[in-house]
């Protein structure tokens, strides 16, 4: 039985990533944003600061950790503050459709603006006190995450 050939772009060098859990998104982004893609395709050694465990379980955990609203603070303080204010609003006020928000996200591409439904018929679903947390998590966190790590897709 022959062993499979190593694919082009694979790097045997170990790239060590040490992240503080409380700064998950920010520190992860800074570790990989300017790094050579070939290095990131190789052996990643992942560790959380002040924890003994390392790779491969920690690497798997790192890839699948959920991003919370608090993780957004370092990347976009304005977005973070807006989301927090909406979540803190009186439920009665939000229930009265005062926000005029729906389950869509407006994205600017080049010189045009595109509206993306975040769920089926999102443009027809008003944000209210019952679904405001869902829209904050679904919309804002997913979109900002995609915006900041979308460059990874070209690899």
XYZ file of N, CA and C in Angstrom, residues 6 9 15 24 28 32 36 45 50 55 62 75 86 90 104-105 108 111 113 116-117 138 145:
69
model
N 1.982 14.117 -0.324
C 1.655 15.370 0.341
C 1.245 16.368 -0.733
N 1.367 23.003 -1.183
C 0.884 23.994 -0.241
C 0.903 23.508 1.198
N 2.961 25.860 13.331
C 2.576 27.248 13.600
C 1.807 27.250 14.915
N -11.170 35.858 22.211
C -11.167 34.823 21.186
C -11.105 35.358 19.757
N -7.519 35.687 17.644
C -7.481 34.727 16.534
C -7.269 35.460 15.219
N -3.906 35.230 12.400
C -3.967 34.679 11.047
C -4.075 35.702 9.925
N 1.166 33.844 6.174
C 1.263 33.170 4.881
C 0.281 31.992 4.855
N -0.571 24.313 16.036
C -0.557 23.942 17.445
C -1.352 25.004 18.178
N -3.030 30.181 29.804
C -3.295 29.748 31.180
C -3.985 28.387 31.247
N -3.427 20.984 21.399
C -3.588 20.212 20.185
C -3.811 18.738 20.428
N -11.240 25.194 19.189
C -11.062 26.564 18.710
C -11.844 26.815 17.428
N -13.538 44.462 17.711
C -13.555 44.620 16.260
C -14.424 45.793 15.824
N -30.124 47.765 21.971
C -31.368 47.115 21.542
C -31.769 46.030 22.529
N -36.649 48.432 26.777
C -37.861 47.922 27.406
C -38.627 47.046 26.412
N -32.924 41.313 7.951
C -32.101 41.482 6.758
C -30.794 42.146 7.157
N -29.830 42.054 6.289
C -28.571 42.750 6.489
C -28.205 43.442 5.182
N -22.631 46.500 1.592
C -22.143 47.336 0.496
C -21.101 46.561 -0.288
N -19.957 49.737 -5.414
C -20.735 50.975 -5.368
C -22.219 50.714 -5.153
N -25.510 48.566 -2.939
C -25.926 48.010 -1.657
C -26.828 46.820 -1.928
N -29.621 41.265 2.144
C -29.607 39.812 2.298
C -30.617 39.410 3.362
N -31.546 38.529 3.007
C -32.470 37.968 3.994
C -31.693 37.007 4.882
N -27.957 36.237 15.069
C -27.967 35.716 13.702
C -27.374 36.711 12.714
N -18.454 38.396 11.556
C -17.490 37.302 11.495
C -17.130 37.015 10.050
